[in-house]
Short mmCIF file of C-alpha atoms and ligand atoms in Angstrom, two decimals:
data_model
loop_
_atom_site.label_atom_id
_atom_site.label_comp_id
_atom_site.label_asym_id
_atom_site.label_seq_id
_atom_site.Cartn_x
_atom_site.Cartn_y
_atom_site.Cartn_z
CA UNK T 29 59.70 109.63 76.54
CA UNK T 30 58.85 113.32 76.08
CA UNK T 31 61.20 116.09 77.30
CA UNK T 32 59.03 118.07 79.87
CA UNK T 33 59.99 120.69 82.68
CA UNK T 34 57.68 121.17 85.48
CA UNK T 35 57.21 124.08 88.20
CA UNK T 36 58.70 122.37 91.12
CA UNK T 37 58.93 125.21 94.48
CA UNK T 38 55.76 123.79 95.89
CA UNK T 39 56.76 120.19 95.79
CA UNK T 40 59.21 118.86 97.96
CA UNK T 41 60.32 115.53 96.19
CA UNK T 42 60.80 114.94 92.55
CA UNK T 43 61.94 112.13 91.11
CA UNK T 44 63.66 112.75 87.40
CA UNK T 45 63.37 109.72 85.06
CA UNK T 46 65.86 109.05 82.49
CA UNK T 47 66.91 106.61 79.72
CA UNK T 48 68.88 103.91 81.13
CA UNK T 49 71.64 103.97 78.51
CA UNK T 50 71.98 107.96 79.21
CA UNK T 51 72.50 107.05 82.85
CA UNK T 52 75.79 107.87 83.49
CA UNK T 53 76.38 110.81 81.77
CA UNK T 54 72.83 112.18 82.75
CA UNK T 55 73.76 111.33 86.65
CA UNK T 56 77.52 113.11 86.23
CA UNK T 57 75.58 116.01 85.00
CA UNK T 58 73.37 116.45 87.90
CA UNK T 59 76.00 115.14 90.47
CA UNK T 60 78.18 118.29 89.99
CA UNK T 61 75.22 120.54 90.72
CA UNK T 62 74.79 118.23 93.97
CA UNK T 63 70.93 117.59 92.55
CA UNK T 64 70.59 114.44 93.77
CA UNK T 65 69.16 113.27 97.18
CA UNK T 66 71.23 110.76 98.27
CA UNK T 67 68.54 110.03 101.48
CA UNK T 68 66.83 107.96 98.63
CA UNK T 69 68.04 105.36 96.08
CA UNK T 70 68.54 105.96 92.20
CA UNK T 71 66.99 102.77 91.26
CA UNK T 72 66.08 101.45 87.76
CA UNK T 73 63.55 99.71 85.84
CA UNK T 74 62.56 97.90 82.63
CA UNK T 75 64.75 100.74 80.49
CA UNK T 76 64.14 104.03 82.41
CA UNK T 77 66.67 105.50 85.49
CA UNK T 78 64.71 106.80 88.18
CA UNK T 79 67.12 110.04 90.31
CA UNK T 80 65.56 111.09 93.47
CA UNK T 81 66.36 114.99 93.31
CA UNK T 82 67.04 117.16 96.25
CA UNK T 83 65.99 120.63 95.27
CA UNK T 84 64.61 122.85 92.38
CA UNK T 85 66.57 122.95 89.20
CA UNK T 86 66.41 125.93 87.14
CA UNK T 87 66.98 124.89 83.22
CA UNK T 88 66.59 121.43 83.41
CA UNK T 89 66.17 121.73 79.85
CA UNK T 90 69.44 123.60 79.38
CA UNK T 91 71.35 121.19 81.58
CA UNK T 92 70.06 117.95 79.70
CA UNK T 93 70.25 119.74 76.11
CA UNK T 94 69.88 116.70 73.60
CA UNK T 95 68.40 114.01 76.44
CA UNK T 96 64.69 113.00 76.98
CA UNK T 97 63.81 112.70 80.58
CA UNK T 98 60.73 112.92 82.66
CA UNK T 99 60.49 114.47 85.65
CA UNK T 100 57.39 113.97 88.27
CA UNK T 101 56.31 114.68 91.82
CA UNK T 102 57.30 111.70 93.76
CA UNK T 103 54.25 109.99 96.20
CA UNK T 104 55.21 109.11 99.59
CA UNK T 105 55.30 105.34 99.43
CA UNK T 106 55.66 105.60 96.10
CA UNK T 107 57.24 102.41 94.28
CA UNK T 108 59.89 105.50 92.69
CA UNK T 109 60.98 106.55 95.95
CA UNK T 110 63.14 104.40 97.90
CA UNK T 111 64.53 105.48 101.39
CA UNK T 112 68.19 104.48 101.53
CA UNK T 113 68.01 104.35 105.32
CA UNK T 114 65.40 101.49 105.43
CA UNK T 115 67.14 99.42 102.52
CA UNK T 116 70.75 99.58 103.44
CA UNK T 117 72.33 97.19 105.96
CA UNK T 118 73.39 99.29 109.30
CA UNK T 119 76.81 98.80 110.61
CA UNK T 120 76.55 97.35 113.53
CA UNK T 121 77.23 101.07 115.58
CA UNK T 122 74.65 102.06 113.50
CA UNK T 123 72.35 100.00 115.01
CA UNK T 124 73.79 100.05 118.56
CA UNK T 125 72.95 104.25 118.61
CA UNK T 126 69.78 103.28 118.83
CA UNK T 127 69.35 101.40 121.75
CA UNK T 128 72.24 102.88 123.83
CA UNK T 129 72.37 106.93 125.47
CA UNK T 130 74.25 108.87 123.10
CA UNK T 131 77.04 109.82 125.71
CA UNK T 132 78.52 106.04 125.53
CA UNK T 133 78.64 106.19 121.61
CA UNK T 134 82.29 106.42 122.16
CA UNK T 135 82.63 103.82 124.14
CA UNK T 136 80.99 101.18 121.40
CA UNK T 137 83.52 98.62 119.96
CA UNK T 138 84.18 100.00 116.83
CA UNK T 139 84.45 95.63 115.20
CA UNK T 140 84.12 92.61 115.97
CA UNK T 141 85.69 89.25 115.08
CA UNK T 142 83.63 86.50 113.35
CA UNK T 143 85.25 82.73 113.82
CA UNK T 144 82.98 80.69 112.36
CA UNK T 145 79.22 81.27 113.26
CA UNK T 146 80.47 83.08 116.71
CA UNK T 147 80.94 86.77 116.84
CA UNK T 148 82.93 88.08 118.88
CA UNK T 149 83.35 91.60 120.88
CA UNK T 150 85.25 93.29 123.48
CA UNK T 151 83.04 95.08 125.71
CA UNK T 152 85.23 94.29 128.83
CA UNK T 153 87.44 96.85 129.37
CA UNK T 154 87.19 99.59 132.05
CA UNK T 155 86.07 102.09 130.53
CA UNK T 156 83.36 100.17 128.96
CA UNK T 157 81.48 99.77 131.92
CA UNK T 158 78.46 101.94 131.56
CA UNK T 159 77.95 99.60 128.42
CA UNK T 160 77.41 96.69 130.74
CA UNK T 161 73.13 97.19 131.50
CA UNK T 162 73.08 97.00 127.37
CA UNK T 163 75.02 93.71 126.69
CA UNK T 164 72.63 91.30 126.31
CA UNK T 165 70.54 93.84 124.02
CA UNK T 166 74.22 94.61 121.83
CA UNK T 167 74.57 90.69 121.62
CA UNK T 168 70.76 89.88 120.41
CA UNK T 169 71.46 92.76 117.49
CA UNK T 170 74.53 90.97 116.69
CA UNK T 171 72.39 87.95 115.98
CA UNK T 172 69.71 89.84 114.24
CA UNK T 173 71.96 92.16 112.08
CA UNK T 174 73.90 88.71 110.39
CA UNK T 175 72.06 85.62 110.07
CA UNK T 176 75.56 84.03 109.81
CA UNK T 177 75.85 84.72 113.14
CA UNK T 178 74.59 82.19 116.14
CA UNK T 179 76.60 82.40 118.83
CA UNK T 180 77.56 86.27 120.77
CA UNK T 181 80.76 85.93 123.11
CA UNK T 182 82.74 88.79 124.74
CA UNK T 183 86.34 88.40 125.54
CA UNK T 184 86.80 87.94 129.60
CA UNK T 185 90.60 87.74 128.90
CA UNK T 186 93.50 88.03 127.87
CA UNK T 187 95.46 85.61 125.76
CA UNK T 188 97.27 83.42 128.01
CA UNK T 189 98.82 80.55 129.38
CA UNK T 190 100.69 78.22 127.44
CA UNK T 191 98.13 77.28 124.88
CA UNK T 192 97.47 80.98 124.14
CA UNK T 193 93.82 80.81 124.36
CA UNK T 194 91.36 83.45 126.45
CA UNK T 195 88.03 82.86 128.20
CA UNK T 196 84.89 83.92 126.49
CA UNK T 197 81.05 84.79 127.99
CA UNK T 198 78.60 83.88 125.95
CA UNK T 199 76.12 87.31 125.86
CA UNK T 200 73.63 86.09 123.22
CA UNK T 201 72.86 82.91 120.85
CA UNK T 202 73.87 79.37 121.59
CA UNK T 203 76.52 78.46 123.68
CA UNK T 204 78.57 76.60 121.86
CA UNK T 205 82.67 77.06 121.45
CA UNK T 206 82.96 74.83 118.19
CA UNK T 207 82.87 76.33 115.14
CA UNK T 208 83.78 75.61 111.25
CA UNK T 209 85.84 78.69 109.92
CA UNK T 210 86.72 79.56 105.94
CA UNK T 211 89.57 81.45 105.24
CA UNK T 212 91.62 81.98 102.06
CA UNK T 213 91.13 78.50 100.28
CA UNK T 214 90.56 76.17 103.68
CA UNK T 215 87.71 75.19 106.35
CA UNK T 216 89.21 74.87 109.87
CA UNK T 217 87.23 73.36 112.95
CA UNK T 218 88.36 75.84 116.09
CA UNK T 219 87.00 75.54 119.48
CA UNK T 220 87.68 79.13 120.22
CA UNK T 221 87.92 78.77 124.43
CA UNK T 222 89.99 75.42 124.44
CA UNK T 223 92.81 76.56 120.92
CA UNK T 224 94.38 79.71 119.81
CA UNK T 225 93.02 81.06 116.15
CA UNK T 226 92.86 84.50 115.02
CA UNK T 227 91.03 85.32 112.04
CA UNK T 228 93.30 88.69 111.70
CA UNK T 229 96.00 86.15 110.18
CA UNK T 230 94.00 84.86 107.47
CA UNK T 231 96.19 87.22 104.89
CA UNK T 232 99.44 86.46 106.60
CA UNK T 233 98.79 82.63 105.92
CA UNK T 234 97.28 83.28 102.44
CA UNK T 235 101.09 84.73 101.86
CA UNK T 236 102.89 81.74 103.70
CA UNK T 237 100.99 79.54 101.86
CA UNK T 238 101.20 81.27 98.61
CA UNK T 239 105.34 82.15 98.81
CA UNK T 240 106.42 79.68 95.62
CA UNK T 241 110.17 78.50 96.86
CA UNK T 242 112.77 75.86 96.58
CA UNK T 243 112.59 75.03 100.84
CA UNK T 244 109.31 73.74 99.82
CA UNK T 245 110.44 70.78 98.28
CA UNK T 246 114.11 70.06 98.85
CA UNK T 247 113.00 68.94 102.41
CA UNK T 248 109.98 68.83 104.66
CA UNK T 249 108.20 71.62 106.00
CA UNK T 250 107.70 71.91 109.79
CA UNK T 251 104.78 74.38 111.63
CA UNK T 252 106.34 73.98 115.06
CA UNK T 253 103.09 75.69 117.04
CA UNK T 254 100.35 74.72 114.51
CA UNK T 255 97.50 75.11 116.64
CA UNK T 256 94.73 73.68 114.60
CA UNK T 257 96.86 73.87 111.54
CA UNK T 258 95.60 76.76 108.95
CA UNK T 259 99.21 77.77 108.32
CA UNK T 260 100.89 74.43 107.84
CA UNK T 261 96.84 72.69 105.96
CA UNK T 262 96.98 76.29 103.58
CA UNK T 263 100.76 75.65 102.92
CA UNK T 264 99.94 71.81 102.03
CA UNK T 265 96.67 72.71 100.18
CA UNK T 266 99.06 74.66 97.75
CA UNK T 267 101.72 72.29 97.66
CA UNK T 268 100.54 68.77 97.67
CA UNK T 269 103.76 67.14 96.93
CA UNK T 270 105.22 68.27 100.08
CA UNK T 271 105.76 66.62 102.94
CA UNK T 272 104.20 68.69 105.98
CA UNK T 273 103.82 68.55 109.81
CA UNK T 274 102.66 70.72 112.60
CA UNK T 275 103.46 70.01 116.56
CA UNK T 276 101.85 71.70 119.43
CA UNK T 277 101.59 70.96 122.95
CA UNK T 278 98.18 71.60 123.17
CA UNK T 279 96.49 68.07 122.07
CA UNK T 280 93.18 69.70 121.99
CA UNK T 281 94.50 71.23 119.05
CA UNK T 282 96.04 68.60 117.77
CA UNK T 283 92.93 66.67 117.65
CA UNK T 284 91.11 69.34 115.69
CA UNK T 285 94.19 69.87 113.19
CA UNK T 286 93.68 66.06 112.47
CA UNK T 287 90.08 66.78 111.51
CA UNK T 288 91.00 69.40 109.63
CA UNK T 289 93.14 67.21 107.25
CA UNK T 290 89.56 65.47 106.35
CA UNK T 291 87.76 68.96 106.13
CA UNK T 292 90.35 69.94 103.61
CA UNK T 293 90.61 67.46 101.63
CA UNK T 294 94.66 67.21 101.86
CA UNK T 295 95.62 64.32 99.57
CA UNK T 296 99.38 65.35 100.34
CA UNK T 297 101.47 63.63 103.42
CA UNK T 298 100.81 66.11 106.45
CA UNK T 299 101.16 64.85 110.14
CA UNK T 300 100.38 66.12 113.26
CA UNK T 301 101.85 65.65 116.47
CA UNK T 302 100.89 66.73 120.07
CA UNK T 303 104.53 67.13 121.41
CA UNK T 304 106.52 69.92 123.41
CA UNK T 305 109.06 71.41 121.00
CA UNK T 306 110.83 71.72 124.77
CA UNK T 307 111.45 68.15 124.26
CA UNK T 308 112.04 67.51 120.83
CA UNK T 309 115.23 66.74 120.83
CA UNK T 310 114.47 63.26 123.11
CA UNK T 311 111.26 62.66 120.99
CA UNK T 312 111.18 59.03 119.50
CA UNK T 313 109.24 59.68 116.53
CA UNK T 314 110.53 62.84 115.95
CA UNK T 315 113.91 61.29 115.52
CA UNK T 316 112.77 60.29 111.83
CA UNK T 317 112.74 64.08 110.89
CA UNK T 318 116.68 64.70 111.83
CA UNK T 319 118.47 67.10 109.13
CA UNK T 320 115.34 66.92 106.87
CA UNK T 321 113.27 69.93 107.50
CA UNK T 322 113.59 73.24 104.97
CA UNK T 323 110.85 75.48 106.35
CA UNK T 324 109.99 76.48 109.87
CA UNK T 325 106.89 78.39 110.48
CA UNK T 326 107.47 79.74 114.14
CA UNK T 327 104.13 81.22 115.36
CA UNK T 328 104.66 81.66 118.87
CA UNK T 329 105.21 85.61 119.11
CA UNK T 330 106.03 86.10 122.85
CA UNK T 331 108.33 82.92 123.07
CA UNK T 332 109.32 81.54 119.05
CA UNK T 333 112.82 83.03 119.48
CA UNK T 334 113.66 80.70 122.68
CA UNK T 335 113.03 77.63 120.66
CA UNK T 336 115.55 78.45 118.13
CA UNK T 337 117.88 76.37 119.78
CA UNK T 338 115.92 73.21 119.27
CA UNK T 339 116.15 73.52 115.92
CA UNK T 340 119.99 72.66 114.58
CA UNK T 341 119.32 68.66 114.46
CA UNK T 342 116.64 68.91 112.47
CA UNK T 343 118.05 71.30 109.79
CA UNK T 344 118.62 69.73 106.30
CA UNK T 345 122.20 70.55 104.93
CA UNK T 346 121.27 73.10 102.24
CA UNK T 347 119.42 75.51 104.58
CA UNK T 348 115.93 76.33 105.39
CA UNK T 349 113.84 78.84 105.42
CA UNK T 350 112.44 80.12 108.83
CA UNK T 351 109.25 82.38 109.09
CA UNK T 352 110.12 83.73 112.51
CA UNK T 353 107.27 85.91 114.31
CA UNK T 354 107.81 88.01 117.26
CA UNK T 355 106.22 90.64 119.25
CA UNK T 356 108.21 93.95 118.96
CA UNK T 357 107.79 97.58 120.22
CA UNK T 358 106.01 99.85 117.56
CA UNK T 359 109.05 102.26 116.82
CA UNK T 360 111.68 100.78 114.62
CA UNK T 361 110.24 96.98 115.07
CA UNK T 362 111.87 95.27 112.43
CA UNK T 363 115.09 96.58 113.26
CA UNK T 364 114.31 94.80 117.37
CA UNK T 365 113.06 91.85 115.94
CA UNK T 366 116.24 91.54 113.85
CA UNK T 367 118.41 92.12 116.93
CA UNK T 368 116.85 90.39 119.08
CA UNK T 369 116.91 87.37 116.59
CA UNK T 370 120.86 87.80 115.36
CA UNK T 371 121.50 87.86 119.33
CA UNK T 372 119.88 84.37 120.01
CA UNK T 373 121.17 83.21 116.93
CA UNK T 374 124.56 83.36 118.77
CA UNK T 375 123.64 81.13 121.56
CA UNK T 376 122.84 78.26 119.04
CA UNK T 377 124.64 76.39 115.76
CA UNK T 378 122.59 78.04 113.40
CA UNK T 379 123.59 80.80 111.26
CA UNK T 380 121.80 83.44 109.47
CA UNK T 381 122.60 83.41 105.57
CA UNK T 382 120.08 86.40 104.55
CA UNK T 383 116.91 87.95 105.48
CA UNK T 384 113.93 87.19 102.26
CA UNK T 385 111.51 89.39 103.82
CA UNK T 386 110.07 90.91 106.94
CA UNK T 387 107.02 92.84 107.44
CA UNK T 388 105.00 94.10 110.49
CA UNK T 389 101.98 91.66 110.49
CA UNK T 390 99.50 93.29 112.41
CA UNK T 391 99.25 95.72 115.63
CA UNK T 392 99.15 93.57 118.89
CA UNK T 393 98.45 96.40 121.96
CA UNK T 394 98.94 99.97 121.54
CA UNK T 395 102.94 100.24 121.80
CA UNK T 396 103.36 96.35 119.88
CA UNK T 397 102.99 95.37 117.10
CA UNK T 398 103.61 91.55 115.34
CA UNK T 399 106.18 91.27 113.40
CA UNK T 400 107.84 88.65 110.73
CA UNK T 401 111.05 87.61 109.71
CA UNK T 402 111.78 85.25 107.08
CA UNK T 403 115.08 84.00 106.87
CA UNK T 404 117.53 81.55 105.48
CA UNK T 405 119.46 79.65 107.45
CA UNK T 406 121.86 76.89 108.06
CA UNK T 407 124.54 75.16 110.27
C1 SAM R 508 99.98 81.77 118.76
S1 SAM R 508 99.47 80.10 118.72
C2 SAM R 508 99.66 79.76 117.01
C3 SAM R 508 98.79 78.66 116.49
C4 SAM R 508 98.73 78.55 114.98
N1 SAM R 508 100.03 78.66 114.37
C5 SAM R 508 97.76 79.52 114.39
O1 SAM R 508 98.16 80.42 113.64
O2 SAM R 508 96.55 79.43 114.66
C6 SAM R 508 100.84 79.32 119.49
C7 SAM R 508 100.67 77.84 119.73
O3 SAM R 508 101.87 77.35 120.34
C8 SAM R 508 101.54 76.29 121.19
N2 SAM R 508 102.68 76.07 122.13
C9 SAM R 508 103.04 76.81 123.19
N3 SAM R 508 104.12 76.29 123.79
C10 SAM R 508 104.46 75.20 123.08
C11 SAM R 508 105.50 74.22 123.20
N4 SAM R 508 106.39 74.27 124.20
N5 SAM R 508 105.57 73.22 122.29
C12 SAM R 508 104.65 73.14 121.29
N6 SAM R 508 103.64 74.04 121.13
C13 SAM R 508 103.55 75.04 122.01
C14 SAM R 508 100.23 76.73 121.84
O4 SAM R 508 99.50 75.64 122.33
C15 SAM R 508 99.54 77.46 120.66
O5 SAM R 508 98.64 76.61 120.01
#
């Protein structure tokens, strides 16, 4: 390559060609002159760099003393100049912009959840109403923006009742609930309209499931709201000699938890009952489980704290270990989910040994947030 300087005020692109193994320093050099046009890509080829640059240089030669480089007028369309903005993947406001009046930019969701192959968005709320003429148009970008994608629902709910679970429209794609969702290690089947599942807890169960102690083998461990089991299939896919199980009163998800067991593969022992943990206590086949269980996972935020007192009978005698999640108000939460624990604690046999670890989980509305407590107890 032969070192070469050109005139370059009458051309408006230039495109400076390098030695690949001088990239680096060669691209340091002209970053802290802010040379380079960062509208186009620095792309390379065979051996050679190629730097879109944005402006004139004055003593090229001077600033790449002791480096060969070539620098040439770049072609429109040429193979050398590649627009960033036509190569790069749009986020999905990005794309929205331009479709939708600029004065509702704001209003855009700023994410979106992904279960599965559904997205999901929240397009819903009051303010969002001028967005409503667009929704079908936002939903069909959705789909073309991630292949992955190929079902659009927006939330028409809250969470709610006693299965936890909101109502979805479907605004683009195939209308279709069911879904197969990876997270950490696992593959869960959801049906997003008729079970509760949040993706935003993947990395709270990748820590449940990960958390290496004694209560996961001196007794059995017990998800007493497993939904369709990721916390209590994650814990068992890491621990394979214990002995798991997961209630919830919702059989729907009970069915899919016992599909999941297949999905995943789980050579441990791992059952799954549909049962109110109301009525534990006068449960038959529950009865088997008395003073045997040394983990709780209690995943019912607005309500876990009044089942505490169904759990003394089934306590084993050295203690357990309770993951206890609440929803508490965003100033000082730990310290309210604490208190409001210790107080309930009083109106049952159990007693609090020592706290392990707690940790706001994730925010819930603007003035809540989610909160966990993991505790030892025992009678
Ligand atoms: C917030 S969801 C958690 C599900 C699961 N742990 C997860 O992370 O996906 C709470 C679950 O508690 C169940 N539930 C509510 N009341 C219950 C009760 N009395 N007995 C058993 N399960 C109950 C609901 O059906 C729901 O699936």
């Amino acid at each position: 390559m032969k070192t070469s300087e050109c005139i370059m005020s009458e051309i408006k692109k230039w495109i400076l060609e390098i030695d690949l193994i001088n990239g680096n320093s060669i691209i340091k050099k002209l970053q802290s002159i802010n040379a380079i046009d960062t509208n186009f890509k620095i792309h390379s080829q065979n051996n050679s760099i190629f730097i879109p640059l944005k402006h004139e240089i004055d003593n090229l030669s001077v600033l790449l003393n002791g480096y060969e480089f070539k620098i040439f007028p770049a072609q429109k369309n040429s193979k050398n100049l590649i627009d960033r903005k036509k190569t790069h993947s749009k986020s999905l406001k990005e794309t929205l912009k331009e479709i939708i009046p600029s004065e509702f930019h704001n209003l855009l969701p700023r994410a979106f959840d992904i279960i599965g192959d559904i997205a999901i968005i929240e397009l819903n709320r009051d303010e969002q109403k001028p967005l409503r003429p667009f929704i079908n148009s936002i939903g069909q970008i959705l789909l073309e923006n991630h292949s992955n994608i190929k079902s659009v629902y927006e939330k028409a709910s809250d969470i709610e009742g006693l299965y936890r679970t909101r109502k979805f429209d479907l605004i683009a794609g195939l209308n279709k609930t069911e879904t197969i969702h990876r997270e950490n290690l696992g593959k869960f089947h959801v049906d997003i309209e008729q079970t509760f599942f949040s993706p935003r807890l993947a990395y709270e169960r990748q820590r449940i499931a990960k958390l290496k102690t004694e209560f996961n083998l001196n007794g059995k461990i017990w998800d007493v709201f497993c939904g369709v089991g990721p916390f209590i299939i994650q814990i068992s896919k890491k621990n394979p000699k214990a002995h798991s199980i997961g209630t919830d009163i919702n059989c729907r998800a009970i069915e899919l938890a016992k599909k999941n067991i297949e999905l995943n593969k789980i050579v441990g022992n791992i059952e799954f009952y549909c049962q109110d943990v109301k009525e534990i206590s006068i449960s038959q086949v529950f009865s088997k489980f008395q003073n045997s269980i040394s983990r709780f996972i209690m995943n019912l935020p607005e309500k876990s704290i009044q089942f505490l007192k169904n759990l003394p009978q089934f306590i084993q005698k050295n203690g357990a270990l309770l993951h206890l999640y609440q929803f508490n108000k965003k100033i000082n939460p730990i310290q309210e989910a604490k208190d409001i624990f210790e107080k309930e604690l009083k109106n049952t046999r159990i007693k609090l040994k020592e706290y392990k670890f707690s940790k706001v989980v994730k925010p819930f509305s603007p003035n809540i947030v989610m909160t966990v407590l993991d505790a030892i107890i025992s009678l």
